[in-house]
Amino acid sequence: MRKSDPTGDIGRGLRQRAVISAVVSKAVSTSTLTSFSQQDTLVDAGTQALTVDENASMVDLGKMLLAFRSASNAGLTGAPPIASLDYEPGGIGAAVLLEDTTAPEFFGKLREGTLTTADFNQS
């Protein structure tokens, strides 16, 4: 699908976010949280699919999960400011070219945790 999607990597990212959102919603559902067998299944699946730093604790992983959930609930989906979806640097393939003027501010807000929905897809 990646090659036939007119939005390229942006479309792939949107599909990935949809999958992650569905998985997180199921993981924090009442039926999962109240069923020890479903919790065991979730832990088994997660430990096989994810690699985390050996110093990461359950609290760290819980915070990460809640941050993903919070961002999803706040409607923070989209892409950084893009100048071109089909930028071809040196003929080695296509890439996404970010806006020179607005991308640095976007990533600064991301680092500070102050990013809003209005910051996405700006020109």
GROMACS .gro file of C-alpha atoms in nm:
model
  123
    1MET     CA    1   0.000   0.000   0.000
    2ARG     CA    2   0.289   0.235   0.074
    3LYS     CA    3   0.390   0.271  -0.293
    4SER     CA    4   0.034   0.313  -0.421
    5ASP     CA    5  -0.078   0.562  -0.154
    6PRO     CA    6  -0.063   0.913  -0.301
    7THR     CA    7   0.040   1.047   0.040
    8GLY     CA    8   0.326   0.795   0.075
    9ASP     CA    9   0.475   0.776   0.422
   10ILE     CA   10   0.213   1.016   0.562
   11GLY     CA   11  -0.065   0.771   0.470
   12ARG     CA   12   0.134   0.484   0.616
   13GLY     CA   13   0.175   0.683   0.938
   14LEU     CA   14  -0.200   0.747   0.955
   15ARG     CA   15  -0.270   0.374   0.919
   16GLN     CA   16  -0.011   0.290   1.186
   17ARG     CA   17  -0.170   0.538   1.426
   18ALA     CA   18  -0.511   0.381   1.364
   19VAL     CA   19  -0.374   0.036   1.454
   20ILE     CA   20  -0.196   0.166   1.766
   21SER     CA   21  -0.508   0.352   1.874
   22ALA     CA   22  -0.719   0.036   1.842
   23VAL     CA   23  -0.464  -0.170   2.038
   24VAL     CA   24  -0.439   0.091   2.317
   25SER     CA   25  -0.819   0.117   2.339
   26LYS     CA   26  -0.847  -0.260   2.378
   27ALA     CA   27  -0.560  -0.271   2.630
   28VAL     CA   28  -0.724  -0.016   2.861
   29SER     CA   29  -1.077  -0.148   2.821
   30THR     CA   30  -1.269  -0.262   3.126
   31SER     CA   31  -1.285  -0.619   2.994
   32THR     CA   32  -0.904  -0.637   2.971
   33LEU     CA   33  -0.839  -0.464   3.302
   34THR     CA   34  -1.078  -0.693   3.492
   35SER     CA   35  -0.968  -1.023   3.337
   36PHE     CA   36  -0.645  -1.183   3.461
   37SER     CA   37  -0.630  -1.413   3.158
   38GLN     CA   38  -0.663  -1.119   2.917
   39GLN     CA   39  -0.397  -0.929   3.113
   40ASP     CA   40  -0.163  -1.229   3.083
   41THR     CA   41  -0.231  -1.249   2.709
   42LEU     CA   42  -0.164  -0.876   2.674
   43VAL     CA   43   0.164  -0.897   2.867
   44ASP     CA   44   0.277  -1.198   2.661
   45ALA     CA   45   0.193  -1.024   2.333
   46GLY     CA   46   0.355  -0.699   2.444
   47THR     CA   47   0.678  -0.859   2.563
   48GLN     CA   48   0.711  -1.045   2.233
   49ALA     CA   49   0.639  -0.737   2.019
   50LEU     CA   50   0.824  -0.464   2.207
   51THR     CA   51   1.183  -0.410   2.305
   52VAL     CA   52   1.239  -0.170   2.592
   53ASP     CA   53   1.539  -0.045   2.780
   54GLU     CA   54   1.641  -0.288   3.053
   55ASN     CA   55   1.606  -0.004   3.306
   56ALA     CA   56   1.245   0.070   3.205
   57SER     CA   57   0.995  -0.002   3.480
   58MET     CA   58   0.626  -0.086   3.467
   59VAL     CA   59   0.565   0.274   3.577
   60ASP     CA   60   0.764   0.400   3.274
   61LEU     CA   61   0.565   0.179   3.039
   62GLY     CA   62   0.239   0.287   3.201
   63LYS     CA   63   0.333   0.654   3.157
   64MET     CA   64   0.413   0.591   2.791
   65LEU     CA   65   0.079   0.418   2.738
   66LEU     CA   66  -0.108   0.702   2.907
   67ALA     CA   67   0.082   0.960   2.699
   68PHE     CA   68  -0.022   0.781   2.376
   69ARG     CA   69  -0.379   0.765   2.503
   70SER     CA   70  -0.377   1.133   2.604
   71ALA     CA   71  -0.240   1.242   2.266
   72SER     CA   72  -0.503   1.035   2.087
   73ASN     CA   73  -0.784   1.173   2.304
   74ALA     CA   74  -0.659   1.528   2.245
   75GLY     CA   75  -0.685   1.472   1.870
   76LEU     CA   76  -0.310   1.504   1.816
   77THR     CA   77  -0.284   1.328   1.483
   78GLY     CA   78  -0.129   1.449   1.165
   79ALA     CA   79   0.213   1.540   1.038
   80PRO     CA   80   0.473   1.809   1.091
   81PRO     CA   81   0.474   2.101   0.845
   82ILE     CA   82   0.555   1.955   0.501
   83ALA     CA   83   0.693   2.135   0.197
   84SER     CA   84   0.690   1.832  -0.039
   85LEU     CA   85   0.572   1.473  -0.020
   86ASP     CA   86   0.788   1.373  -0.316
   87TYR     CA   87   1.127   1.533  -0.249
   88GLU     CA   88   1.404   1.350  -0.434
   89PRO     CA   89   1.744   1.438  -0.286
   90GLY     CA   90   2.022   1.338  -0.526
   91GLY     CA   91   1.812   1.083  -0.713
   92ILE     CA   92   1.837   0.822  -0.435
   93GLY     CA   93   1.462   0.794  -0.374
   94ALA     CA   94   1.171   1.001  -0.255
   95ALA     CA   95   1.147   1.157   0.088
   96VAL     CA   96   0.927   1.400   0.277
   97LEU     CA   97   1.071   1.753   0.283
   98LEU     CA   98   0.977   1.952   0.592
   99GLU     CA   99   0.907   2.325   0.585
  100ASP     CA  100   1.222   2.524   0.666
  101THR     CA  101   1.036   2.799   0.848
  102THR     CA  102   0.780   2.615   1.062
  103ALA     CA  103   0.921   2.266   1.128
  104PRO     CA  104   1.180   2.379   1.390
  105GLU     CA  105   0.908   2.545   1.598
  106PHE     CA  106   0.688   2.235   1.561
  107PHE     CA  107   0.960   2.004   1.698
  108GLY     CA  108   1.042   2.252   1.975
  109LYS     CA  109   0.680   2.241   2.091
  110LEU     CA  110   0.687   1.862   2.066
  111ARG     CA  111   0.993   1.845   2.295
  112GLU     CA  112   0.831   2.086   2.544
  113GLY     CA  113   0.499   1.901   2.544
  114THR     CA  114   0.310   2.210   2.426
  115LEU     CA  115   0.207   2.086   2.081
  116THR     CA  116  -0.157   2.148   1.990
  117THR     CA  117  -0.381   2.027   1.707
  118ALA     CA  118  -0.341   2.370   1.543
  119ASP     CA  119   0.034   2.301   1.501
  120PHE     CA  120  -0.025   2.016   1.253
  121ASN     CA  121  -0.011   2.053   0.875
  122GLN     CA  122   0.067   2.422   0.874
  123SER     CA  123   0.215   2.594   0.571
   0.00000   0.00000   0.00000
